[in-house]
Amino acid sequence: MTEFLKMHGLGNDFIIFDWRDGGPERIGEAAARVLADRRLGIGCDQILVIRDTAVADIRMDILNHDGSPSGACGNGTRCVADYVMRQTGRDDLSIETDGGQLRAWHAGGGEIAVDMGPVATGWREVPLAHEVDTLQVPLGIDGLGDATCHSLGNPHAVVFVDDAEAVDLARLGPLVEHAPLFPDRVNLSVVSRIDEAAFRMRVWERGVGITMACGSGACAVGVAIVRRGLGLRQNRIVMDGGAVQIDWDPATGHVTMTGPVAHVCHGTLSPELDALLGEPLLESGHGAS
């Protein structure tokens, strides 16, 4: 029977499969949706699969709640890094993902840091449907102003508002995610200032919906703060599930996130859920997120 691990980073929760010794080549969308369902399956925001690789210490594949693939997951990266480092006794780790190779390490105080790599700010890299200055992108959606857009292996739109709590994210999130401007869909973060170096963020994740935290989204917010001249390079980003520290170095383009992770449980799939992993794979109708 197939074993799994459940972890979360600030309430952003994950099913983790350690398939370094072999496992299915892919998890089909239908199986992923059942596993991620909080009533029919285990329940999670994303599914993470650890595999062997020749180019890093490990490889991590990412599936969203709806079964679509994702190129980046900051909180998930910290969770997987903590698990593998505890298992191996290491203090740092290199991780191959579809969004690029990442590095994670113990930051002290029980927190894990991850270098999420360089941030892409060109309109083609996000990607956007047409050329536009990614510093201020008109969304054309009532209730939201211009967004700052960039990619961390997945596309992000960051909108600064007077009060993030007052934004109807459940209504606006799907409109932005599926807007024609974003051919691969997009993650939306709405952000308001708390103080000079702290910002409140609420997030709608593509392929998931509203989540308690989003690591790559927090990184995107940290980058947007500096790009828009709203703060220095180090900022505390406060989400529904808690806070992370984001440090973006414009000189290298690299962004580092530091925060806590938590182990929830370790278990074995039931025969019914285990059988889903062997079902025929369906082609995804979604773009990578």
XYZ file of C-alpha atoms in Angstrom:
289
model
C 0.000 0.000 0.000
C 1.101 3.567 -0.716
C 2.382 5.674 2.171
C 1.912 9.440 2.390
C 2.897 12.338 4.624
C 0.685 15.326 5.472
C 2.387 18.655 6.218
C 1.533 22.342 6.125
C 3.226 25.708 5.985
C 1.077 28.314 7.743
C -2.070 26.332 6.932
C -1.152 25.847 3.265
C -1.380 22.048 3.377
C 0.106 19.243 1.319
C -0.073 15.521 0.666
C 3.499 14.346 0.140
C 4.502 11.108 -1.594
C 8.130 10.008 -1.278
C 8.695 8.015 -4.478
C 12.485 8.133 -4.626
C 12.478 4.328 -4.657
C 9.890 4.177 -7.434
C 6.242 5.025 -7.958
C 3.774 6.013 -10.684
C 5.227 8.181 -13.424
C 2.346 10.620 -12.966
C -0.793 11.088 -10.919
C -3.838 11.571 -13.129
C -6.056 14.631 -12.665
C -9.049 12.585 -11.519
C -6.981 10.778 -8.879
C -5.408 14.044 -7.707
C -8.801 15.702 -7.301
C -10.096 12.851 -5.126
C -6.948 12.726 -2.997
C -7.100 16.509 -2.498
C -10.831 16.526 -1.688
C -11.373 17.259 2.008
C -14.420 14.955 2.215
C -13.669 12.173 -0.261
C -9.902 11.952 0.155
C -7.140 13.132 2.465
C -7.544 16.812 1.690
C -4.902 19.362 0.691
C -4.145 22.471 -1.324
C -1.409 20.736 -3.338
C 0.046 17.251 -3.845
C 3.847 17.005 -3.781
C 5.843 14.060 -5.125
C 9.509 13.556 -4.196
C 11.577 11.727 -6.826
C 15.206 10.917 -7.602
C 17.052 13.135 -10.056
C 20.562 13.407 -11.454
C 20.698 17.225 -11.338
C 19.866 17.945 -7.667
C 19.519 16.198 -4.315
C 15.835 15.529 -5.020
C 13.108 16.401 -7.500
C 9.699 17.742 -6.446
C 6.621 17.523 -8.691
C 3.603 19.661 -7.792
C -0.104 19.205 -8.492
C -2.779 21.735 -7.563
C -6.050 20.877 -5.823
C -7.750 20.542 -9.219
C -5.078 18.185 -10.561
C -3.327 20.751 -12.758
C 0.483 20.917 -12.605
C 2.304 23.764 -10.863
C 5.782 25.074 -11.496
C 6.376 26.435 -7.997
C 5.179 26.038 -4.421
C 7.144 27.931 -1.787
C 5.491 26.558 1.343
C 5.565 23.068 -0.144
C 9.260 23.413 -0.916
C 9.962 24.301 2.707
C 7.898 21.328 3.915
C 9.613 18.837 1.604
C 13.023 20.275 2.481
C 12.343 19.935 6.212
C 11.187 16.333 5.764
C 14.198 15.273 3.677
C 16.735 17.162 5.817
C 15.377 15.548 8.978
C 15.520 12.175 7.271
C 19.098 12.592 6.010
C 20.574 14.760 8.767
C 21.514 17.456 6.279
C 21.337 21.224 6.835
C 20.783 22.210 3.194
C 19.232 20.739 0.088
C 18.974 21.351 -3.661
C 15.570 20.676 -5.214
C 14.719 20.323 -8.896
C 11.255 21.593 -9.926
C 9.562 22.422 -13.219
C 10.120 26.078 -12.299
C 13.884 25.667 -11.834
C 16.358 24.418 -9.253
C 15.883 25.707 -5.707
C 18.031 25.635 -2.558
C 16.676 25.216 0.978
C 18.348 25.248 4.385
C 17.722 25.339 8.143
C 17.419 29.000 9.167
C 17.346 28.456 12.947
C 14.447 28.649 15.363
C 12.745 25.737 13.643
C 12.302 27.726 10.440
C 13.226 26.723 6.892
C 14.543 29.132 4.266
C 14.354 28.583 0.529
C 15.947 30.508 -2.320
C 13.118 30.515 -4.847
C 15.499 31.521 -7.613
C 15.424 34.515 -9.943
C 12.166 36.348 -10.553
C 11.142 36.935 -14.173
C 9.570 40.351 -14.796
C 9.152 40.426 -18.586
C 5.606 40.329 -19.980
C 6.371 37.240 -22.098
C 7.809 35.457 -19.061
C 4.770 35.968 -16.804
C 3.188 35.319 -19.394
C 0.762 38.043 -20.445
C -1.355 37.971 -23.599
C 0.173 41.179 -24.985
C 2.995 43.597 -24.298
C 2.511 45.771 -21.229
C 4.674 47.255 -18.478
C 4.537 44.547 -15.794
C 5.065 47.134 -13.062
C 1.530 48.430 -13.535
C -0.801 46.120 -15.462
C -4.408 47.315 -15.938
C -6.715 44.416 -15.043
C -9.918 46.068 -16.234
C -11.864 44.539 -13.340
C -14.083 46.680 -11.127
C -12.869 46.629 -7.536
C -9.194 46.164 -8.402
C -6.568 48.622 -9.570
C -3.453 47.917 -11.592
C -1.411 44.806 -10.782
C 2.323 44.230 -10.618
C 3.055 40.967 -12.431
C 6.015 38.595 -12.498
C 6.808 34.890 -12.566
C 8.449 32.627 -9.998
C 7.989 29.547 -12.144
C 4.264 30.315 -11.945
C 2.522 33.613 -12.807
C 1.524 36.146 -10.149
C -0.494 39.361 -10.085
C -0.079 41.556 -7.003
C -2.597 44.337 -6.332
C -2.000 46.901 -3.576
C -5.186 48.072 -1.861
C -6.116 50.241 1.124
C -7.516 47.288 3.080
C -6.880 43.695 2.008
C -9.564 42.463 4.410
C -12.249 44.438 2.583
C -11.596 42.870 -0.839
C -14.191 40.343 -2.030
C -11.529 37.819 -2.963
C -13.994 34.965 -3.495
C -15.648 36.978 -6.281
C -12.622 38.720 -7.786
C -10.145 35.831 -7.603
C -11.774 33.702 -10.335
C -12.249 36.752 -12.574
C -8.535 37.558 -12.449
C -7.382 33.922 -12.633
C -9.313 33.317 -15.856
C -8.933 36.777 -17.436
C -7.860 36.684 -21.131
C -4.804 38.740 -20.148
C -3.335 35.627 -18.489
C -3.109 32.754 -21.022
C -1.796 30.356 -18.350
C -4.111 31.744 -15.660
C -2.624 33.574 -12.651
C -2.323 33.690 -8.861
C -3.821 36.848 -7.344
C -2.574 38.518 -4.147
C -4.227 41.587 -2.635
C -1.976 43.504 -0.265
C -2.208 46.391 2.205
C 0.432 47.968 4.413
C 0.679 47.182 8.145
C 3.818 49.208 8.887
C 7.096 50.165 7.239
C 8.313 46.589 6.766
C 5.158 44.495 7.181
C 2.286 43.919 4.768
C -1.033 42.050 4.953
C -1.661 39.649 2.080
C -4.666 37.593 1.032
C -4.350 35.163 -1.835
C -6.362 33.384 -4.497
C -4.290 30.496 -5.880
C -4.850 29.351 -9.429
C -6.263 25.845 -9.491
C -6.961 25.959 -5.736
C -8.906 29.063 -4.636
C -8.477 31.018 -1.410
C -5.746 29.510 0.759
C -4.414 30.339 4.218
C -0.959 30.997 2.780
C 0.950 30.878 -0.505
C 4.743 30.807 -0.432
C 5.396 31.790 -4.034
C 2.653 34.412 -3.658
C 4.384 35.884 -0.593
C 7.611 36.001 -2.606
C 5.757 37.744 -5.431
C 4.440 40.308 -2.941
C 7.937 40.918 -1.548
C 9.245 41.519 -5.046
C 6.343 43.818 -5.927
C 6.932 45.916 -2.794
C 10.495 46.648 -3.913
C 9.621 47.095 -7.592
C 6.923 49.611 -6.710
C 9.203 51.492 -4.275
C 6.930 50.773 -1.321
C 9.592 49.332 0.968
C 13.102 47.966 1.352
C 14.224 44.502 0.214
C 13.296 42.678 3.454
C 9.625 42.539 4.435
C 7.328 40.523 6.686
C 4.329 39.196 4.762
C 1.334 38.332 6.961
C -1.178 35.846 5.529
C -4.267 34.185 7.011
C -2.158 31.319 8.378
C 0.790 33.362 9.652
C 3.847 35.260 8.455
C 7.008 34.674 6.429
C 10.044 36.863 5.886
C 10.798 37.736 2.256
C 14.135 39.080 1.026
C 14.490 40.041 -2.642
C 17.882 41.032 -4.011
C 17.301 43.130 -7.149
C 20.970 42.759 -8.087
C 20.689 38.982 -8.548
C 16.927 38.735 -8.970
C 16.810 35.958 -6.351
C 14.106 35.952 -3.673
C 14.422 34.106 -0.336
C 11.531 33.080 1.910
C 11.917 32.046 5.564
C 9.148 30.577 7.712
C 7.879 27.642 9.780
C 6.565 24.237 8.682
C 4.506 21.625 10.537
C 4.109 17.846 10.326
C 0.478 16.695 10.571
C 0.464 12.915 10.096
C 1.919 9.928 8.295
C -0.390 7.291 6.869
C -1.214 4.672 4.267
C -3.772 5.068 1.496
C -6.862 2.906 1.692
C -7.200 0.242 -1.029
C -9.817 2.440 -2.729
C -7.561 5.529 -2.835
C -4.513 3.442 -3.681
C -6.332 2.001 -6.695
C -6.841 5.526 -8.090
C -3.099 5.853 -8.653
C -3.290 3.030 -11.179
C -6.137 4.531 -13.190
C -5.486 5.646 -16.802
C -4.081 9.149 -17.074
C -6.150 11.932 -18.625
C -4.658 14.829 -20.500
C -4.813 18.071 -18.539
C -6.992 20.847 -19.813
C -5.079 23.386 -17.737
C -1.880 25.289 -18.254
C 0.968 24.796 -15.806
C 0.629 26.976 -12.733
